[in-house]
Short mmCIF file of C-alpha atoms in Angstrom, two decimals:
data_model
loop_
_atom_site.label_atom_id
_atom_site.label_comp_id
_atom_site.label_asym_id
_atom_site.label_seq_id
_atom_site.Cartn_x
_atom_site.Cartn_y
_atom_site.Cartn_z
CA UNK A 1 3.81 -10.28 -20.28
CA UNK A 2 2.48 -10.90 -16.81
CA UNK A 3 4.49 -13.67 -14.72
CA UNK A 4 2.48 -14.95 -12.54
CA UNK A 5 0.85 -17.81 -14.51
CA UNK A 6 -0.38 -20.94 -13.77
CA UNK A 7 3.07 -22.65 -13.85
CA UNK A 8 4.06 -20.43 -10.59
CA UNK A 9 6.72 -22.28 -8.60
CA UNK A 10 6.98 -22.05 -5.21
CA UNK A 11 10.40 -20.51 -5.32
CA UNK A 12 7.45 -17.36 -6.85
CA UNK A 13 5.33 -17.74 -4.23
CA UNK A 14 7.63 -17.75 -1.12
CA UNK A 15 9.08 -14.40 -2.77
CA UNK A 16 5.86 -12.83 -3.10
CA UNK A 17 5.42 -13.20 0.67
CA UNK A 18 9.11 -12.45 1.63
CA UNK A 19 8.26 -8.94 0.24
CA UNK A 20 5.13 -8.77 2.09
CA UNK A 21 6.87 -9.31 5.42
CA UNK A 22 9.73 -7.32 4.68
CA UNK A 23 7.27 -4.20 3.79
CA UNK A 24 5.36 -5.01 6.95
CA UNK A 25 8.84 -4.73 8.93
CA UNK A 26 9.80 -1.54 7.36
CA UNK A 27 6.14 -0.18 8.61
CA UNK A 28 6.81 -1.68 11.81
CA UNK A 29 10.26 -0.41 12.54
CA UNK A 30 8.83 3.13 11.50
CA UNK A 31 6.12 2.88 14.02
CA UNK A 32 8.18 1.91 16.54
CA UNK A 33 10.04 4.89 16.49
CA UNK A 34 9.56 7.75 18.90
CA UNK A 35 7.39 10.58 18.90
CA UNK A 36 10.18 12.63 18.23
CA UNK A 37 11.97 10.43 15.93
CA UNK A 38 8.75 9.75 13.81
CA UNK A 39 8.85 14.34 13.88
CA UNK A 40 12.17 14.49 13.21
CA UNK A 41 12.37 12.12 9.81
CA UNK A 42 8.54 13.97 8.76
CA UNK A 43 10.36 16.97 9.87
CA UNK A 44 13.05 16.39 6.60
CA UNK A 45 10.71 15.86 4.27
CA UNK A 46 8.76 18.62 5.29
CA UNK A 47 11.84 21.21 4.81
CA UNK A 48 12.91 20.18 1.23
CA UNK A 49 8.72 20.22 0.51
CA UNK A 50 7.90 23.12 2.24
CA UNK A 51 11.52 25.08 0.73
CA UNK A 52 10.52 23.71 -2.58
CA UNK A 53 6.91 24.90 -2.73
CA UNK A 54 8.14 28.43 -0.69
CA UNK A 55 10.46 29.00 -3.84
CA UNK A 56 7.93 27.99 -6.67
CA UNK A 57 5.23 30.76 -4.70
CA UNK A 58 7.82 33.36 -4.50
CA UNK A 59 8.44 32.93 -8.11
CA UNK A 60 4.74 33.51 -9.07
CA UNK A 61 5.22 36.52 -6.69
CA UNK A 62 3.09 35.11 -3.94
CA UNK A 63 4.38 35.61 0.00
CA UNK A 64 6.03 32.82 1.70
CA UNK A 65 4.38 30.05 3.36
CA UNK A 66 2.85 31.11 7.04
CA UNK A 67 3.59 28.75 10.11
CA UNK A 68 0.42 27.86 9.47
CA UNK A 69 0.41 26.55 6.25
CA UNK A 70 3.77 24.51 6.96
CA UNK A 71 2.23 22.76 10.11
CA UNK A 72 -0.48 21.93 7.44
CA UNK A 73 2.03 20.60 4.96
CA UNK A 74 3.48 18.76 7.80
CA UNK A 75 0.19 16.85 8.26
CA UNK A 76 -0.41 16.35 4.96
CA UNK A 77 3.13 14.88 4.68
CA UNK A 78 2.63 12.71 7.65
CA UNK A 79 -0.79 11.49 6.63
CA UNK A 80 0.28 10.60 2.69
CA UNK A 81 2.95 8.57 4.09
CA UNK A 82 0.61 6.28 5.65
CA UNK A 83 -1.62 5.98 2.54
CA UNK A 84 1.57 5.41 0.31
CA UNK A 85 2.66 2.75 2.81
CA UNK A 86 -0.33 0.69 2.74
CA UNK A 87 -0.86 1.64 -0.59
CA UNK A 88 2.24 -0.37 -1.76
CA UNK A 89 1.19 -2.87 1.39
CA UNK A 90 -1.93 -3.07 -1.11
CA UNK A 91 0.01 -3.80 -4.20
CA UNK A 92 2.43 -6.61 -2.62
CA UNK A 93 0.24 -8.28 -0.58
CA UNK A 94 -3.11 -8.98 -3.55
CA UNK A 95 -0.31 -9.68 -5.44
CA UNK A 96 0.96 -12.37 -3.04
CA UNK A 97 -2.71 -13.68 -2.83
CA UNK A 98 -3.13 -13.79 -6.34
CA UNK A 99 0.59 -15.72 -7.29
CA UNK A 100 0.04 -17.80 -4.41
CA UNK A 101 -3.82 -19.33 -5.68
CA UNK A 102 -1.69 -20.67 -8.73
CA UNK A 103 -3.99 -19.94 -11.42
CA UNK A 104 -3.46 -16.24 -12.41
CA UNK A 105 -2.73 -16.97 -15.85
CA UNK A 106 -6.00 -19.82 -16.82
CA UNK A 107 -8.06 -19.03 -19.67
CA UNK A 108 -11.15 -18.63 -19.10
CA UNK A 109 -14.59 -16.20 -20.13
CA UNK A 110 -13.66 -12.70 -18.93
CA UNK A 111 -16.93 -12.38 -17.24
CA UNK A 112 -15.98 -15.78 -15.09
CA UNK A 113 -12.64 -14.93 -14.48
CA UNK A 114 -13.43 -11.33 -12.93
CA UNK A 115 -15.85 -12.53 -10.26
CA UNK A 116 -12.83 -15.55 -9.28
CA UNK A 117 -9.85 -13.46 -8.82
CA UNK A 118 -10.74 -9.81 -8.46
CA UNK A 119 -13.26 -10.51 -5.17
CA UNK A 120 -11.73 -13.11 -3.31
CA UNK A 121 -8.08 -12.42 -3.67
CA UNK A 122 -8.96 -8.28 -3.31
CA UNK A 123 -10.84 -8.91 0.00
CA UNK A 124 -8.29 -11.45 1.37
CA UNK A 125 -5.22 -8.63 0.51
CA UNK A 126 -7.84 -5.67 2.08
CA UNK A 127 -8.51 -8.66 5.03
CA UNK A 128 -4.74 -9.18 5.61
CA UNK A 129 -3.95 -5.01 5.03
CA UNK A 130 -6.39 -3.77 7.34
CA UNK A 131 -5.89 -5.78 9.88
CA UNK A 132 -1.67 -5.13 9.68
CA UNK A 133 -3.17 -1.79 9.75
CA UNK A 134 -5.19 -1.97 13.34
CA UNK A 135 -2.12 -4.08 14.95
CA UNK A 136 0.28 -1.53 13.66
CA UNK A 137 -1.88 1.42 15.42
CA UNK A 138 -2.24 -0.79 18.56
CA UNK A 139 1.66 -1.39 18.77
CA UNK A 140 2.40 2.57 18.54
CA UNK A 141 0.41 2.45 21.81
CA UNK A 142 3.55 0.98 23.58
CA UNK A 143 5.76 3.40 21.80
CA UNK A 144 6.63 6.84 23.73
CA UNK A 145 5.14 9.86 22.60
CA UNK A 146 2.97 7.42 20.09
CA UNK A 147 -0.82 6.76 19.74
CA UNK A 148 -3.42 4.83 17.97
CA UNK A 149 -5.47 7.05 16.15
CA UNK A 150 -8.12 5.08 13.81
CA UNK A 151 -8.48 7.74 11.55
CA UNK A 152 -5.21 6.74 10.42
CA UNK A 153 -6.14 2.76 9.84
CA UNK A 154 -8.90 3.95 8.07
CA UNK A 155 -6.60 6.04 5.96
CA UNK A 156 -4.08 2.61 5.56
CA UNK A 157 -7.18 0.61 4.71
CA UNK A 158 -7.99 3.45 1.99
CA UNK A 159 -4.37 2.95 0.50
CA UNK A 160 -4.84 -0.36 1.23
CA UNK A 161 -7.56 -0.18 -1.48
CA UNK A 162 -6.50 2.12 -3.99
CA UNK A 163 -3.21 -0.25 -3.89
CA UNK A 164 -5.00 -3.45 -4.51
CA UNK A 165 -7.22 -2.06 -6.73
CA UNK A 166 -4.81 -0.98 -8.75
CA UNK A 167 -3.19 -3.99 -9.20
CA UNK A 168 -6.05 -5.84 -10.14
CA UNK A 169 -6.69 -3.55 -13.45
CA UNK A 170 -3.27 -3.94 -14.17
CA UNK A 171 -3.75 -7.90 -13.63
CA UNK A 172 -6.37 -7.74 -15.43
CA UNK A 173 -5.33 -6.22 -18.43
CA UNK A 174 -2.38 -8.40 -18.60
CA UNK A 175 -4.83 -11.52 -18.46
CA UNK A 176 -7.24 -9.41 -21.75
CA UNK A 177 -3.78 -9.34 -23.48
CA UNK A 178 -2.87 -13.09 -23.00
CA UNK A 179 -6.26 -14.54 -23.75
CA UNK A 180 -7.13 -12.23 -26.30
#
């Protein structure tokens, strides 16, 4: 059953937002770490990934991972963080846009309802991400060792997307089920 119906309180609403702003923090306060603290923390994951996938290839028989294919991983690592980040940044914040309109439960033809709540409230959550997203890159400016790179608000704005798109099917659906 979806919960966010027409009958919303604000009590709903309020905590919708709370856990926008507290997601935004948590990307914040890992921004604002240090070049080497940001390596160090992507440097963890990156052992138990890189042990883990060393131990499934020498099972198959194939030769450990090069230097060069961990400093890949790394990267990889580093850059699917951001997408999950915004990715979930996606999921709270159309989410937050959709609760707080107050009518994500009404009844009405499909066709109708589509073109209300999957446009405006899925550009208003990409508005809202993307822009966290170029403020976020700006602030690791003033943060040593850090940089703004906007191939990497690109890549929050494509989590961003996949996150808020995702959320809308499964809105959706839940709306199909209720009406129909």
């Amino acid at each position: 059953e979806c919960h966010d119906g027409p009958m919303v309180g604000r009590r709903t609403r309020v905590g919708a937002w709370t856990l926008v702003g507290a997601w935004m923090l948590l990307i914040f306060l890992l921004s604002a770490q240090s070049a080497d603290e940001s390596a160090a923390l992507s440097g963890a994951n990156l052992r138990v990934v890189a042990a883990f996938l060393d131990a499934a290839m020498q099972s198959l028989g194939a030769a450990a991972l090069s230097g060069e294919a961990v400093g890949g991983l790394h990267t990889v690592i580093r850059k699917a963080a951001h997408f999950t980040a915004y990715l979930v940044l996606g999921v709270l914040t159309v989410r937050a846009v959709v609760v707080s309109r107050g009518d994500a439960g009404v009844t009405e033809p499909p066709q109708t309802r589509v073109r209300q709540w999957v446009r405006r409230p899925g550009l208003v959550a990409m508005l809202i991400a993307t822009a966290y997203a170029a403020t976020d890159e700006v602030h690791q400016v003033f943060v040593p060792g850090r940089s703004a790179e906007f191939t990497d608000v690109l890549l929050d704005s494509l989590g961003a997307l996949v996150g808020i798109w995702l959320y809308l099917a499964w809105h959706r659906r839940q709306i199909d089920r209720q009406s129909g």
